[in-house]
Amino acid sequence: MAIAETLEKLSNACGVVGREEEIRELMAKMLKPHVDEVKEDKLGNIIGIKNGKKNLPKLMLAAHMDEIGLMIKTISKEGFLQFTKMGGIDDRILLAQKVMVHTEKGPLHGIIGSKPPHIQKEEERKKIMTYDELFIDIGAETLEEAKKMGAKIGDPVGFDEKFARIGKDIVIGKALDDRVGCAIMVETMARLKKVGCSVYAVGTVQEEVGLRGATTSAFGIFPDVGIALDVTVAGDMPGVREFEAPVKMRKGPSLSVADAGLITHPKVLRLLVDTAEENKIPYQLETGLAGSTDAARISMAREGVPCGTISVPTRYIHNPTSMLSLKDVENTIKLTVAAVQRVPKQF
Ligand SMILES: [Zn+2]
């Protein structure tokens, strides 16, 4: 499956929030063959444009390129790196992770250090270590050596995880939130026939710290319709109640009716549901999620834009490694392509 290769490249690329250079370059390369023009805006969003007729509505697709990570805050005399978090990270997942510190001199391997169980006291074993008590060990002996290796305050840190296929249709990897949206957007642009209306495929920056790239790119483009391609919580695992997270992996893309930042515009929801029904694409409806997507900001550009979100059910979001089904990816591409083709008819 070609989409698995695209997703593998995107997942393995680095793009910690605010430092999206590598992933942006890759996205520009991937979009280029399928659009009339690729441009980068001032904040660093990458925009692939398929030009259409002027009198037809403009459509904006958005998938965020950035990933959650860490940032070096201080370096100790002994050469250990202390850090702050970039994006929503649960402290409990940090301990003992392998990370990459991205310095100007190149990447450095590191591990988030912890005391081995042999020397932990009973109380220590029960306690949750918060991020400010942890440190990254890059093997430096002193502050000077850490600096010489390239480490400095403000360097972005990503999780050191590689993409893998672990089942017939199941993949695991870093930053699937939202590299899977990026892969779906690239593939959608590749499969689109003549649409009539202009389509803007935007790889956004800084989503994980407050949907910032979507805010500026939507202002610049000012589309008539906006669709965010992202991930949502798949709750089909032990310990999660149906009510908390009813969306399941392998059951098709999820259409959000409302989340913390957006009530999907009725016309957009109609477009997505009708498209799925008519093309017999499985889908799930979802509401009440605490998070939000780029669509929330696109919808508030200038005097407002009807928006919706199509999400891939993903297990273990915001962990160093997440999991999803390529079947859901394929169905999300089918739905997105068919929905885009219908925009001139329904808007
Ligand atoms: Zn996301």
XYZ file of C-alpha atoms and ligand atoms in Angstrom:
348
model
C 0.000 0.000 0.000
C 1.610 3.236 -1.206
C -0.107 5.279 1.495
C 1.841 3.321 4.139
C 5.120 4.498 2.591
C 3.954 8.107 2.493
C 2.858 7.868 6.118
C 6.142 6.241 7.148
C 8.185 9.126 5.695
C 5.937 11.731 7.300
C 5.884 9.967 10.687
C 9.659 9.590 10.879
C 10.342 13.226 9.905
C 10.834 15.680 12.737
C 8.694 18.748 13.293
C 8.362 19.580 16.960
C 5.872 22.419 17.311
C 7.421 25.737 16.209
C 10.337 23.953 14.507
C 8.636 22.458 11.463
C 11.453 22.977 8.903
C 12.096 19.309 8.056
C 8.471 18.251 7.840
C 7.568 21.394 5.867
C 10.197 20.635 3.237
C 8.900 17.072 2.926
C 5.291 18.231 2.631
C 6.228 20.771 -0.068
C 7.955 17.986 -2.032
C 4.976 15.635 -1.652
C 2.346 18.219 -2.616
C 4.232 19.675 -5.592
C 3.403 17.056 -8.277
C -0.325 17.285 -7.535
C -0.975 21.046 -7.402
C -0.546 24.116 -9.606
C 1.469 26.027 -7.037
C 3.123 25.505 -3.641
C 3.819 28.466 -1.392
C 4.928 29.067 2.170
C 3.348 31.849 4.214
C 5.097 34.099 6.728
C 4.378 31.869 9.741
C 5.627 28.740 7.938
C 2.409 27.080 6.779
C 2.813 25.260 3.462
C 0.018 25.790 0.956
C -0.562 23.650 -2.147
C -3.079 25.205 -4.527
C -5.167 23.583 -7.246
C -6.645 26.524 -9.141
C -10.313 26.441 -10.053
C -12.958 28.745 -11.458
C -13.181 32.149 -9.807
C -16.986 32.068 -9.425
C -16.978 28.756 -7.507
C -16.418 28.394 -3.732
C -12.859 28.123 -2.393
C -12.110 25.069 -0.255
C -9.392 24.856 2.380
C -8.118 21.504 3.652
C -5.879 21.645 6.719
C -3.630 19.063 8.350
C -1.163 20.115 11.008
C 2.496 19.309 10.443
C 3.762 19.931 13.984
C 4.116 17.299 16.690
C 4.213 17.445 20.479
C 7.672 17.447 22.063
C 9.922 19.105 24.597
C 12.222 22.139 24.701
C 15.516 22.486 26.563
C 15.097 24.913 29.450
C 18.327 24.631 31.435
C 21.538 22.626 31.314
C 23.039 21.492 34.614
C 26.739 21.770 35.594
C 26.953 18.013 35.132
C 25.661 18.206 31.549
C 22.060 17.045 32.077
C 19.322 18.810 30.082
C 16.190 19.958 31.870
C 13.166 20.694 29.740
C 9.708 22.154 29.363
C 6.797 20.571 27.494
C 5.542 21.728 24.079
C 1.909 20.684 23.670
C -0.270 18.408 25.771
C 1.934 15.720 27.296
C 1.066 13.546 30.276
C 4.073 13.551 32.657
C 3.611 9.815 33.270
C 4.665 8.932 29.713
C 7.974 10.805 29.842
C 10.011 8.623 32.140
C 12.606 6.408 30.421
C 11.785 7.584 26.867
C 14.371 7.732 24.109
C 14.502 11.225 22.603
C 16.291 13.230 19.920
C 17.602 16.678 20.774
C 17.632 18.730 17.570
C 20.618 21.080 17.753
C 22.123 23.391 15.157
C 25.008 20.915 14.912
C 22.615 18.047 14.228
C 20.522 15.630 16.283
C 21.727 14.156 19.593
C 20.431 10.916 21.047
C 19.292 11.058 24.636
C 17.225 9.275 27.246
C 14.974 10.723 29.889
C 16.768 9.456 32.942
C 15.282 7.709 35.925
C 16.571 5.898 38.974
C 16.633 2.108 38.463
C 14.165 0.220 40.697
C 17.065 -1.311 42.674
C 17.789 1.960 44.396
C 14.274 3.402 44.665
C 12.594 3.674 48.032
C 9.034 2.318 48.467
C 7.502 5.873 48.394
C 9.505 6.792 45.298
C 8.069 3.843 43.373
C 4.513 4.982 44.065
C 5.067 8.635 43.147
C 4.518 10.150 39.705
C 7.599 12.028 38.549
C 6.601 15.361 37.021
C 8.487 16.774 34.026
C 10.350 19.349 36.117
C 11.972 16.575 38.158
C 13.197 14.771 35.043
C 16.207 15.342 32.808
C 17.618 14.258 29.459
C 20.939 12.445 29.531
C 22.927 12.932 26.312
C 26.041 11.334 27.755
C 27.823 14.652 28.366
C 30.085 14.920 31.400
C 29.821 18.646 31.962
C 27.875 21.730 30.898
C 30.790 22.643 28.616
C 30.738 19.258 26.928
C 26.942 19.391 26.438
C 27.388 22.813 24.808
C 30.233 21.538 22.645
C 27.978 18.705 21.465
C 25.561 21.391 20.305
C 22.940 21.463 23.077
C 21.572 24.867 24.031
C 18.556 26.460 25.651
C 15.539 26.443 23.318
C 16.523 23.354 21.341
C 13.493 21.265 20.370
C 13.315 17.648 21.502
C 11.291 14.925 19.774
C 10.540 11.330 20.701
C 12.877 8.793 19.128
C 10.443 6.289 17.635
C 10.358 4.635 14.232
C 7.309 3.799 12.154
C 6.381 0.118 11.841
C 3.684 -2.069 10.322
C 2.641 -4.516 12.990
C -0.400 -6.211 11.493
C -2.276 -6.621 8.223
C -3.640 -3.115 8.358
C -2.182 -1.748 11.610
C 0.712 0.702 11.886
C 2.430 2.350 14.834
C 4.634 5.413 14.800
C 5.582 8.807 16.126
C 3.449 11.894 15.464
C 0.638 10.071 13.660
C -1.227 13.073 15.121
C -1.255 14.584 12.591
C 1.068 13.124 9.986
C -1.784 10.818 9.019
C -3.822 13.938 8.190
C -0.860 15.185 6.126
C -0.669 11.844 4.254
C -4.439 11.892 3.603
C -4.243 15.471 2.326
C -1.364 14.677 -0.068
C -3.162 11.576 -1.375
C -6.431 13.506 -1.748
C -4.692 16.105 -3.923
C -3.159 13.273 -5.973
C -6.512 11.572 -6.579
C -8.648 14.668 -7.239
C -9.925 14.961 -10.787
C -11.112 18.309 -12.144
C -13.034 19.808 -9.244
C -13.989 23.164 -10.665
C -13.465 25.028 -7.413
C -10.049 26.019 -6.055
C -8.616 23.676 -3.427
C -6.020 24.886 -0.902
C -4.177 22.063 0.866
C -2.553 23.599 3.931
C 0.052 21.918 6.109
C -0.293 24.045 9.231
C 2.255 24.888 11.937
C 1.890 25.270 15.718
C -1.442 23.463 16.059
C -0.438 21.756 19.285
C 0.018 25.054 21.133
C -3.250 26.666 20.064
C -4.090 26.236 16.367
C -1.875 29.171 15.431
C -0.932 28.258 11.837
C -4.572 27.620 10.938
C -5.481 31.065 12.246
C -3.128 32.933 9.922
C -3.455 30.695 6.856
C -7.258 30.855 6.987
C -7.085 34.652 7.257
C -4.866 34.750 4.152
C -6.892 32.308 2.066
C -10.329 33.196 3.436
C -12.023 30.079 2.060
C -15.759 29.468 1.609
C -15.525 26.011 3.199
C -12.906 24.502 5.539
C -12.198 20.889 6.411
C -9.562 19.820 8.939
C -8.025 16.365 8.586
C -6.871 15.128 11.963
C -6.988 12.228 14.423
C -9.450 11.473 17.180
C -9.371 9.299 20.288
C -10.149 5.654 19.546
C -11.535 4.338 22.819
C -11.740 0.642 21.980
C -9.317 -0.553 24.628
C -9.519 -1.906 28.189
C -10.493 0.626 30.834
C -12.301 3.109 28.580
C -16.088 3.441 28.907
C -18.130 3.680 25.695
C -19.523 7.035 26.884
C -16.021 8.499 27.312
C -14.769 7.640 23.809
C -17.212 5.760 21.576
C -15.119 5.979 18.377
C -13.406 2.727 17.399
C -10.404 1.831 15.279
C -11.253 0.057 11.943
C -14.845 1.432 11.875
C -14.197 4.273 9.431
C -13.447 7.999 9.693
C -15.033 9.961 12.516
C -17.090 13.066 11.768
C -17.136 15.456 14.680
C -20.549 17.047 15.269
C -19.175 19.290 18.021
C -15.953 19.536 20.017
C -14.523 22.090 22.448
C -13.777 24.612 19.691
C -16.209 23.979 16.869
C -19.826 23.079 16.255
C -19.604 21.657 12.764
C -21.560 23.804 10.329
C -24.784 21.938 9.374
C -24.041 22.310 5.649
C -20.590 20.773 6.073
C -21.918 17.925 8.209
C -24.613 17.305 5.566
C -21.947 17.277 2.835
C -19.791 14.731 4.705
C -22.639 12.449 5.818
C -24.336 12.464 2.375
C -20.999 11.725 0.695
C -20.282 8.802 3.037
C -23.798 7.345 2.685
C -23.921 7.619 -1.101
C -20.482 6.122 -1.562
C -21.054 3.432 1.098
C -18.043 4.587 3.098
C -18.244 3.560 6.783
C -18.192 6.522 9.185
C -18.724 7.310 12.866
C -20.303 10.378 14.436
C -18.688 11.894 17.491
C -19.398 14.688 19.923
C -18.208 16.125 23.208
C -14.448 15.748 22.816
C -12.486 18.136 25.046
C -9.915 18.955 22.353
C -10.275 20.769 19.049
C -8.778 20.944 15.558
C -7.600 23.544 13.049
C -11.223 23.755 11.852
C -12.073 25.701 15.022
C -9.823 28.595 13.945
C -10.613 28.417 10.232
C -14.305 28.788 11.120
C -13.594 32.120 12.814
C -11.503 33.676 10.039
C -12.705 37.170 9.155
C -16.538 37.035 9.025
C -16.669 33.257 9.378
C -16.225 30.040 7.365
C -18.445 26.903 7.458
C -16.144 24.149 8.745
C -15.952 20.506 9.736
C -13.393 17.866 10.701
C -12.729 14.384 9.359
C -10.669 12.335 11.828
C -8.860 9.016 11.778
C -9.572 6.969 14.937
C -6.191 6.649 16.641
C -5.179 4.837 19.792
C -2.707 6.372 22.275
C -2.753 9.934 20.905
C -0.065 12.208 22.430
C 2.010 9.184 23.461
C 5.474 8.756 21.919
C 3.932 6.077 19.665
C 0.324 5.869 18.474
C -1.581 3.234 16.515
C -4.069 3.336 13.665
C -5.581 1.229 10.897
C -4.692 1.740 7.220
C -8.284 0.703 6.407
C -9.485 3.816 8.224
C -6.881 5.849 6.344
C -8.111 4.531 2.974
C -11.752 5.218 3.885
C -10.838 8.723 5.051
C -9.112 9.421 1.722
C -12.144 8.112 -0.196
C -14.497 10.274 1.855
C -12.324 13.390 1.555
C -11.882 13.034 -2.223
C -15.606 12.431 -2.799
C -16.605 15.296 -0.467
C -14.268 17.742 -2.214
C -15.731 16.756 -5.608
C -19.225 17.588 -4.262
C -18.363 21.029 -2.869
C -19.296 22.961 -6.066
C -22.706 21.207 -6.061
C -23.528 21.623 -2.364
C -22.110 25.103 -1.620
Zn -3.909 16.758 15.914
